[in-house]
Amino acid sequence: MKHLLSIVLIALLLVSCKEEKKQNDAIATIDNEAKEQVQDITYDSFGKKITDKDALTAKRMAVHYENMAVGDSIDAKMIAKVDEVCQAKGCWMKLDLPNGEQVMVKFKDYGFFMPKDISGKEVVINGKAYVNEVPVDEQRHYAEDGGATPEDIAKITEPKKTYSFLADGVLLKTE
C-alpha cells in the first residue's frame, strides 16, 4: 500500500512539473512577443539624436507641469500625441496632455522643423520643460500660424500661463 501511495505521489509531482513548464513557456512567449513589438517601433529623428528610453508618458508629465510655477523648468523626455503644428514652416507644435492642457513645443535655436502634417501622430521629445506666461501678441502670432480665423485671433486679450517645452531632439513615430 505504501508503494502504491508513493507511485501516485510521484506521478502527481511529474504532472504538476509539466504544467509549470507549460506556464513558464507561455510567459516566455508573451515576453518575447512584447519585446518584438517594442523593437518594431520605428521613428524619424529630428534635431539631436535621442532614444525613447526613459520617456515619461503625457499623463506623468502633466503631473509635473501641474506642480510647476511660472519660471520653473526641468530636464525632461516625454511621449505625447501632436495636436497642432505650425502651418507656416513647422517651427512649433502643440502636444496633448490628458488633463485637457497642451504643451507648446519650440525647437532649440530653430535648429530643425517638423513636418506640417503630423497632427494625431505620436512623438518623443527631449529637452527642457517649463511654465511661462505668454503675452497677447505672441499668442495671436501662434494662432495665426496655426490657421485660426481673424475672429478667433481677436478673442485673445489676456496673457496666458502655458506649459512649454524647448526640444533639442524629437522622434516621430512612423507607421
PDB file of C-alpha atoms in Angstrom:
ATOM      1  CA  MET A   1       0.000   0.000   0.000  1.00  0.00           C
ATOM      2  CA  LYS A   2       2.881   2.352   0.829  1.00  0.00           C
ATOM      3  CA  HIS A   3       4.392   1.713  -2.589  1.00  0.00           C
ATOM      4  CA  LEU A   4       1.133   2.470  -4.339  1.00  0.00           C
ATOM      5  CA  LEU A   5       0.797   5.756  -2.477  1.00  0.00           C
ATOM      6  CA  SER A   6       4.416   6.641  -3.332  1.00  0.00           C
ATOM      7  CA  ILE A   7       3.826   5.892  -7.013  1.00  0.00           C
ATOM      8  CA  VAL A   8       0.689   8.086  -7.082  1.00  0.00           C
ATOM      9  CA  LEU A   9       2.570  10.979  -5.398  1.00  0.00           C
ATOM     10  CA  ILE A  10       5.468  10.722  -7.873  1.00  0.00           C
ATOM     11  CA  ALA A  11       3.023  10.653 -10.810  1.00  0.00           C
ATOM     12  CA  LEU A  12       1.264  13.787  -9.466  1.00  0.00           C
ATOM     13  CA  LEU A  13       4.583  15.529  -9.000  1.00  0.00           C
ATOM     14  CA  LEU A  14       5.633  14.792 -12.581  1.00  0.00           C
ATOM     15  CA  VAL A  15       2.309  16.053 -13.993  1.00  0.00           C
ATOM     16  CA  SER A  16       2.478  19.275 -11.964  1.00  0.00           C
ATOM     17  CA  CYS A  17       6.054  19.891 -13.145  1.00  0.00           C
ATOM     18  CA  LYS A  18       4.897  19.567 -16.762  1.00  0.00           C
ATOM     19  CA  GLU A  19       2.108  22.119 -16.135  1.00  0.00           C
ATOM     20  CA  GLU A  20       4.586  24.550 -14.550  1.00  0.00           C
ATOM     21  CA  LYS A  21       6.885  24.161 -17.567  1.00  0.00           C
ATOM     22  CA  LYS A  22       3.947  24.942 -19.888  1.00  0.00           C
ATOM     23  CA  GLN A  23       3.157  28.084 -17.867  1.00  0.00           C
ATOM     24  CA  ASN A  24       6.796  29.184 -17.959  1.00  0.00           C
ATOM     25  CA  ASP A  25       6.908  28.588 -21.721  1.00  0.00           C
ATOM     26  CA  ALA A  26       3.721  30.650 -22.175  1.00  0.00           C
ATOM     27  CA  ILE A  27       5.165  33.521 -20.117  1.00  0.00           C
ATOM     28  CA  ALA A  28       8.401  33.420 -22.105  1.00  0.00           C
ATOM     29  CA  THR A  29       6.426  33.531 -25.370  1.00  0.00           C
ATOM     30  CA  ILE A  30       4.459  36.589 -24.188  1.00  0.00           C
ATOM     31  CA  ASP A  31       7.688  38.313 -23.107  1.00  0.00           C
ATOM     32  CA  ASN A  32       9.297  37.634 -26.479  1.00  0.00           C
ATOM     33  CA  GLU A  33       6.229  38.944 -28.350  1.00  0.00           C
ATOM     34  CA  ALA A  34       6.256  42.119 -26.242  1.00  0.00           C
ATOM     35  CA  LYS A  35       9.965  42.637 -26.972  1.00  0.00           C
ATOM     36  CA  GLU A  36       9.345  42.138 -30.686  1.00  0.00           C
ATOM     37  CA  GLN A  37       6.532  44.723 -30.621  1.00  0.00           C
ATOM     38  CA  VAL A  38       8.782  47.245 -28.883  1.00  0.00           C
ATOM     39  CA  GLN A  39      11.562  46.580 -31.375  1.00  0.00           C
ATOM     40  CA  ASP A  40       9.131  47.071 -34.279  1.00  0.00           C
ATOM     41  CA  ILE A  41       8.585  50.753 -33.360  1.00  0.00           C
ATOM     42  CA  THR A  42      10.487  52.959 -35.757  1.00  0.00           C
ATOM     43  CA  TYR A  43      10.984  56.699 -35.658  1.00  0.00           C
ATOM     44  CA  ASP A  44      12.071  59.552 -37.877  1.00  0.00           C
ATOM     45  CA  SER A  45      14.593  61.660 -35.959  1.00  0.00           C
ATOM     46  CA  PHE A  46      14.801  65.466 -35.888  1.00  0.00           C
ATOM     47  CA  GLY A  47      17.450  67.571 -34.146  1.00  0.00           C
ATOM     48  CA  LYS A  48      19.722  65.924 -31.600  1.00  0.00           C
ATOM     49  CA  LYS A  49      19.796  62.115 -31.757  1.00  0.00           C
ATOM     50  CA  ILE A  50      17.727  60.718 -28.873  1.00  0.00           C
ATOM     51  CA  THR A  51      16.090  57.426 -27.901  1.00  0.00           C
ATOM     52  CA  ASP A  52      12.666  56.685 -26.469  1.00  0.00           C
ATOM     53  CA  LYS A  53      14.233  55.080 -23.389  1.00  0.00           C
ATOM     54  CA  ASP A  54      13.052  56.559 -20.065  1.00  0.00           C
ATOM     55  CA  ALA A  55      10.496  58.885 -21.698  1.00  0.00           C
ATOM     56  CA  LEU A  56       7.622  59.907 -19.428  1.00  0.00           C
ATOM     57  CA  THR A  57       4.047  59.445 -20.554  1.00  0.00           C
ATOM     58  CA  ALA A  58       1.967  62.555 -21.204  1.00  0.00           C
ATOM     59  CA  LYS A  59      -0.082  61.684 -18.112  1.00  0.00           C
ATOM     60  CA  ARG A  60       3.011  61.624 -15.889  1.00  0.00           C
ATOM     61  CA  MET A  61       4.345  64.834 -17.454  1.00  0.00           C
ATOM     62  CA  ALA A  62       1.012  66.572 -16.777  1.00  0.00           C
ATOM     63  CA  VAL A  63       1.548  65.926 -13.055  1.00  0.00           C
ATOM     64  CA  HIS A  64       4.987  67.571 -13.251  1.00  0.00           C
ATOM     65  CA  TYR A  65       3.566  70.603 -15.053  1.00  0.00           C
ATOM     66  CA  GLU A  66       0.738  70.990 -12.525  1.00  0.00           C
ATOM     67  CA  ASN A  67       3.324  71.222  -9.730  1.00  0.00           C
ATOM     68  CA  MET A  68       5.445  73.838 -11.518  1.00  0.00           C
ATOM     69  CA  ALA A  69       5.137  77.625 -11.205  1.00  0.00           C
ATOM     70  CA  VAL A  70       5.845  80.280 -13.839  1.00  0.00           C
ATOM     71  CA  GLY A  71       9.627  80.348 -14.313  1.00  0.00           C
ATOM     72  CA  ASP A  72      10.237  76.744 -13.194  1.00  0.00           C
ATOM     73  CA  SER A  73      11.996  74.340 -15.577  1.00  0.00           C
ATOM     74  CA  ILE A  74      13.159  70.721 -15.584  1.00  0.00           C
ATOM     75  CA  ASP A  75      15.079  68.484 -17.973  1.00  0.00           C
ATOM     76  CA  ALA A  76      12.595  66.002 -19.405  1.00  0.00           C
ATOM     77  CA  LYS A  77      11.763  63.465 -22.081  1.00  0.00           C
ATOM     78  CA  MET A  78       8.129  62.720 -22.835  1.00  0.00           C
ATOM     79  CA  ILE A  79       5.850  60.830 -25.205  1.00  0.00           C
ATOM     80  CA  ALA A  80       2.660  62.523 -26.421  1.00  0.00           C
ATOM     81  CA  LYS A  81       0.334  62.973 -29.395  1.00  0.00           C
ATOM     82  CA  VAL A  82       0.664  66.010 -31.642  1.00  0.00           C
ATOM     83  CA  ASP A  83      -2.396  68.267 -31.645  1.00  0.00           C
ATOM     84  CA  GLU A  84      -1.207  71.116 -33.902  1.00  0.00           C
ATOM     85  CA  VAL A  85       1.831  72.081 -35.963  1.00  0.00           C
ATOM     86  CA  CYS A  86       2.857  75.495 -37.284  1.00  0.00           C
ATOM     87  CA  GLN A  87       1.434  75.592 -40.789  1.00  0.00           C
ATOM     88  CA  ALA A  88       3.864  78.308 -41.893  1.00  0.00           C
ATOM     89  CA  LYS A  89       7.017  76.165 -41.651  1.00  0.00           C
ATOM     90  CA  GLY A  90       6.704  73.559 -38.866  1.00  0.00           C
ATOM     91  CA  CYS A  91       8.592  75.738 -36.360  1.00  0.00           C
ATOM     92  CA  TRP A  92       6.439  74.753 -33.344  1.00  0.00           C
ATOM     93  CA  MET A  93       3.906  72.128 -32.323  1.00  0.00           C
ATOM     94  CA  LYS A  94       1.373  71.610 -29.571  1.00  0.00           C
ATOM     95  CA  LEU A  95       1.077  68.297 -27.761  1.00  0.00           C
ATOM     96  CA  ASP A  96      -1.966  66.982 -25.922  1.00  0.00           C
ATOM     97  CA  LEU A  97      -1.925  66.278 -22.201  1.00  0.00           C
ATOM     98  CA  PRO A  98      -4.644  64.034 -20.726  1.00  0.00           C
ATOM     99  CA  ASN A  99      -5.783  66.785 -18.319  1.00  0.00           C
ATOM    100  CA  GLY A 100      -7.079  68.869 -21.248  1.00  0.00           C
ATOM    101  CA  GLU A 101      -3.998  71.106 -21.377  1.00  0.00           C
ATOM    102  CA  GLN A 102      -1.473  71.399 -24.177  1.00  0.00           C
ATOM    103  CA  VAL A 103       2.304  71.718 -24.258  1.00  0.00           C
ATOM    104  CA  MET A 104       3.712  74.365 -26.603  1.00  0.00           C
ATOM    105  CA  VAL A 105       6.905  72.915 -28.098  1.00  0.00           C
ATOM    106  CA  LYS A 106       9.559  75.066 -29.752  1.00  0.00           C
ATOM    107  CA  PHE A 107      12.836  73.807 -31.153  1.00  0.00           C
ATOM    108  CA  LYS A 108      16.209  74.781 -29.724  1.00  0.00           C
ATOM    109  CA  ASP A 109      17.903  77.539 -31.740  1.00  0.00           C
ATOM    110  CA  TYR A 110      15.313  76.936 -34.501  1.00  0.00           C
ATOM    111  CA  GLY A 111      17.760  74.195 -35.470  1.00  0.00           C
ATOM    112  CA  PHE A 112      15.094  71.976 -37.035  1.00  0.00           C
ATOM    113  CA  PHE A 113      11.433  71.963 -38.002  1.00  0.00           C
ATOM    114  CA  MET A 114       8.712  69.328 -38.037  1.00  0.00           C
ATOM    115  CA  PRO A 115       6.551  68.189 -40.959  1.00  0.00           C
ATOM    116  CA  LYS A 116       3.290  70.145 -41.086  1.00  0.00           C
ATOM    117  CA  ASP A 117       1.065  67.063 -41.484  1.00  0.00           C
ATOM    118  CA  ILE A 118       1.762  65.167 -38.246  1.00  0.00           C
ATOM    119  CA  SER A 119      -1.327  66.059 -36.185  1.00  0.00           C
ATOM    120  CA  GLY A 120      -2.519  62.953 -34.354  1.00  0.00           C
ATOM    121  CA  LYS A 121       0.862  61.214 -34.526  1.00  0.00           C
ATOM    122  CA  GLU A 122       2.981  60.238 -31.533  1.00  0.00           C
ATOM    123  CA  VAL A 123       6.293  61.919 -30.776  1.00  0.00           C
ATOM    124  CA  VAL A 124       9.029  61.623 -28.177  1.00  0.00           C
ATOM    125  CA  ILE A 125      10.557  64.982 -27.250  1.00  0.00           C
ATOM    126  CA  ASN A 126      13.713  65.674 -25.262  1.00  0.00           C
ATOM    127  CA  GLY A 127      14.792  68.957 -23.691  1.00  0.00           C
ATOM    128  CA  LYS A 128      13.565  71.451 -21.082  1.00  0.00           C
ATOM    129  CA  ALA A 129      10.006  71.571 -19.794  1.00  0.00           C
ATOM    130  CA  TYR A 130       8.968  74.899 -18.288  1.00  0.00           C
ATOM    131  CA  VAL A 131       5.994  77.037 -17.368  1.00  0.00           C
ATOM    132  CA  ASN A 132       5.756  80.577 -18.679  1.00  0.00           C
ATOM    133  CA  GLU A 133       3.318  83.377 -19.304  1.00  0.00           C
ATOM    134  CA  VAL A 134       2.735  84.105 -22.985  1.00  0.00           C
ATOM    135  CA  PRO A 135       1.881  87.707 -23.914  1.00  0.00           C
ATOM    136  CA  VAL A 136      -1.167  88.509 -26.068  1.00  0.00           C
ATOM    137  CA  ASP A 137       0.818  89.410 -29.203  1.00  0.00           C
ATOM    138  CA  GLU A 138       2.752  86.124 -29.107  1.00  0.00           C
ATOM    139  CA  GLN A 139      -0.464  84.112 -28.594  1.00  0.00           C
ATOM    140  CA  ARG A 140      -2.009  85.882 -31.583  1.00  0.00           C
ATOM    141  CA  HIS A 141       1.075  85.112 -33.690  1.00  0.00           C
ATOM    142  CA  TYR A 142       0.842  81.407 -32.857  1.00  0.00           C
ATOM    143  CA  ALA A 143      -2.905  81.394 -33.528  1.00  0.00           C
ATOM    144  CA  GLU A 144      -2.293  82.950 -36.947  1.00  0.00           C
ATOM    145  CA  ASP A 145       0.462  80.397 -37.736  1.00  0.00           C
ATOM    146  CA  GLY A 146      -1.929  77.641 -36.659  1.00  0.00           C
ATOM    147  CA  GLY A 147      -4.555  78.803 -39.162  1.00  0.00           C
ATOM    148  CA  ALA A 148      -7.014  80.427 -36.710  1.00  0.00           C
ATOM    149  CA  THR A 149      -9.668  82.754 -38.077  1.00  0.00           C
ATOM    150  CA  PRO A 150      -9.370  86.532 -37.530  1.00  0.00           C
ATOM    151  CA  GLU A 151     -12.363  86.314 -35.166  1.00  0.00           C
ATOM    152  CA  ASP A 152     -10.612  83.693 -33.012  1.00  0.00           C
ATOM    153  CA  ILE A 153      -7.404  85.731 -33.002  1.00  0.00           C
ATOM    154  CA  ALA A 154      -9.317  88.829 -31.859  1.00  0.00           C
ATOM    155  CA  LYS A 155     -10.655  86.878 -28.845  1.00  0.00           C
ATOM    156  CA  ILE A 156      -7.126  86.629 -27.426  1.00  0.00           C
ATOM    157  CA  THR A 157      -6.980  89.515 -24.963  1.00  0.00           C
ATOM    158  CA  GLU A 158      -5.011  88.370 -21.890  1.00  0.00           C
ATOM    159  CA  PRO A 159      -1.611  86.817 -21.160  1.00  0.00           C
ATOM    160  CA  LYS A 160      -1.859  83.079 -20.581  1.00  0.00           C
ATOM    161  CA  LYS A 161       0.065  80.693 -18.320  1.00  0.00           C
ATOM    162  CA  THR A 162       1.271  77.895 -20.582  1.00  0.00           C
ATOM    163  CA  TYR A 163       3.112  74.639 -20.346  1.00  0.00           C
ATOM    164  CA  SER A 164       6.092  74.878 -22.672  1.00  0.00           C
ATOM    165  CA  PHE A 165       8.959  72.734 -23.872  1.00  0.00           C
ATOM    166  CA  LEU A 166      12.211  73.630 -25.604  1.00  0.00           C
ATOM    167  CA  ALA A 167      13.095  70.482 -27.546  1.00  0.00           C
ATOM    168  CA  ASP A 168      16.613  69.662 -28.674  1.00  0.00           C
ATOM    169  CA  GLY A 169      15.551  66.353 -30.233  1.00  0.00           C
ATOM    170  CA  VAL A 170      12.313  64.782 -31.464  1.00  0.00           C
ATOM    171  CA  LEU A 171      11.382  61.273 -32.547  1.00  0.00           C
ATOM    172  CA  LEU A 172       8.325  60.984 -34.787  1.00  0.00           C
ATOM    173  CA  LYS A 173       6.729  57.536 -34.675  1.00  0.00           C
ATOM    174  CA  THR A 174       6.391  56.092 -38.172  1.00  0.00           C
ATOM    175  CA  GLU A 175       3.513  53.850 -39.139  1.00  0.00           C
TER     176      GLU A 175
END
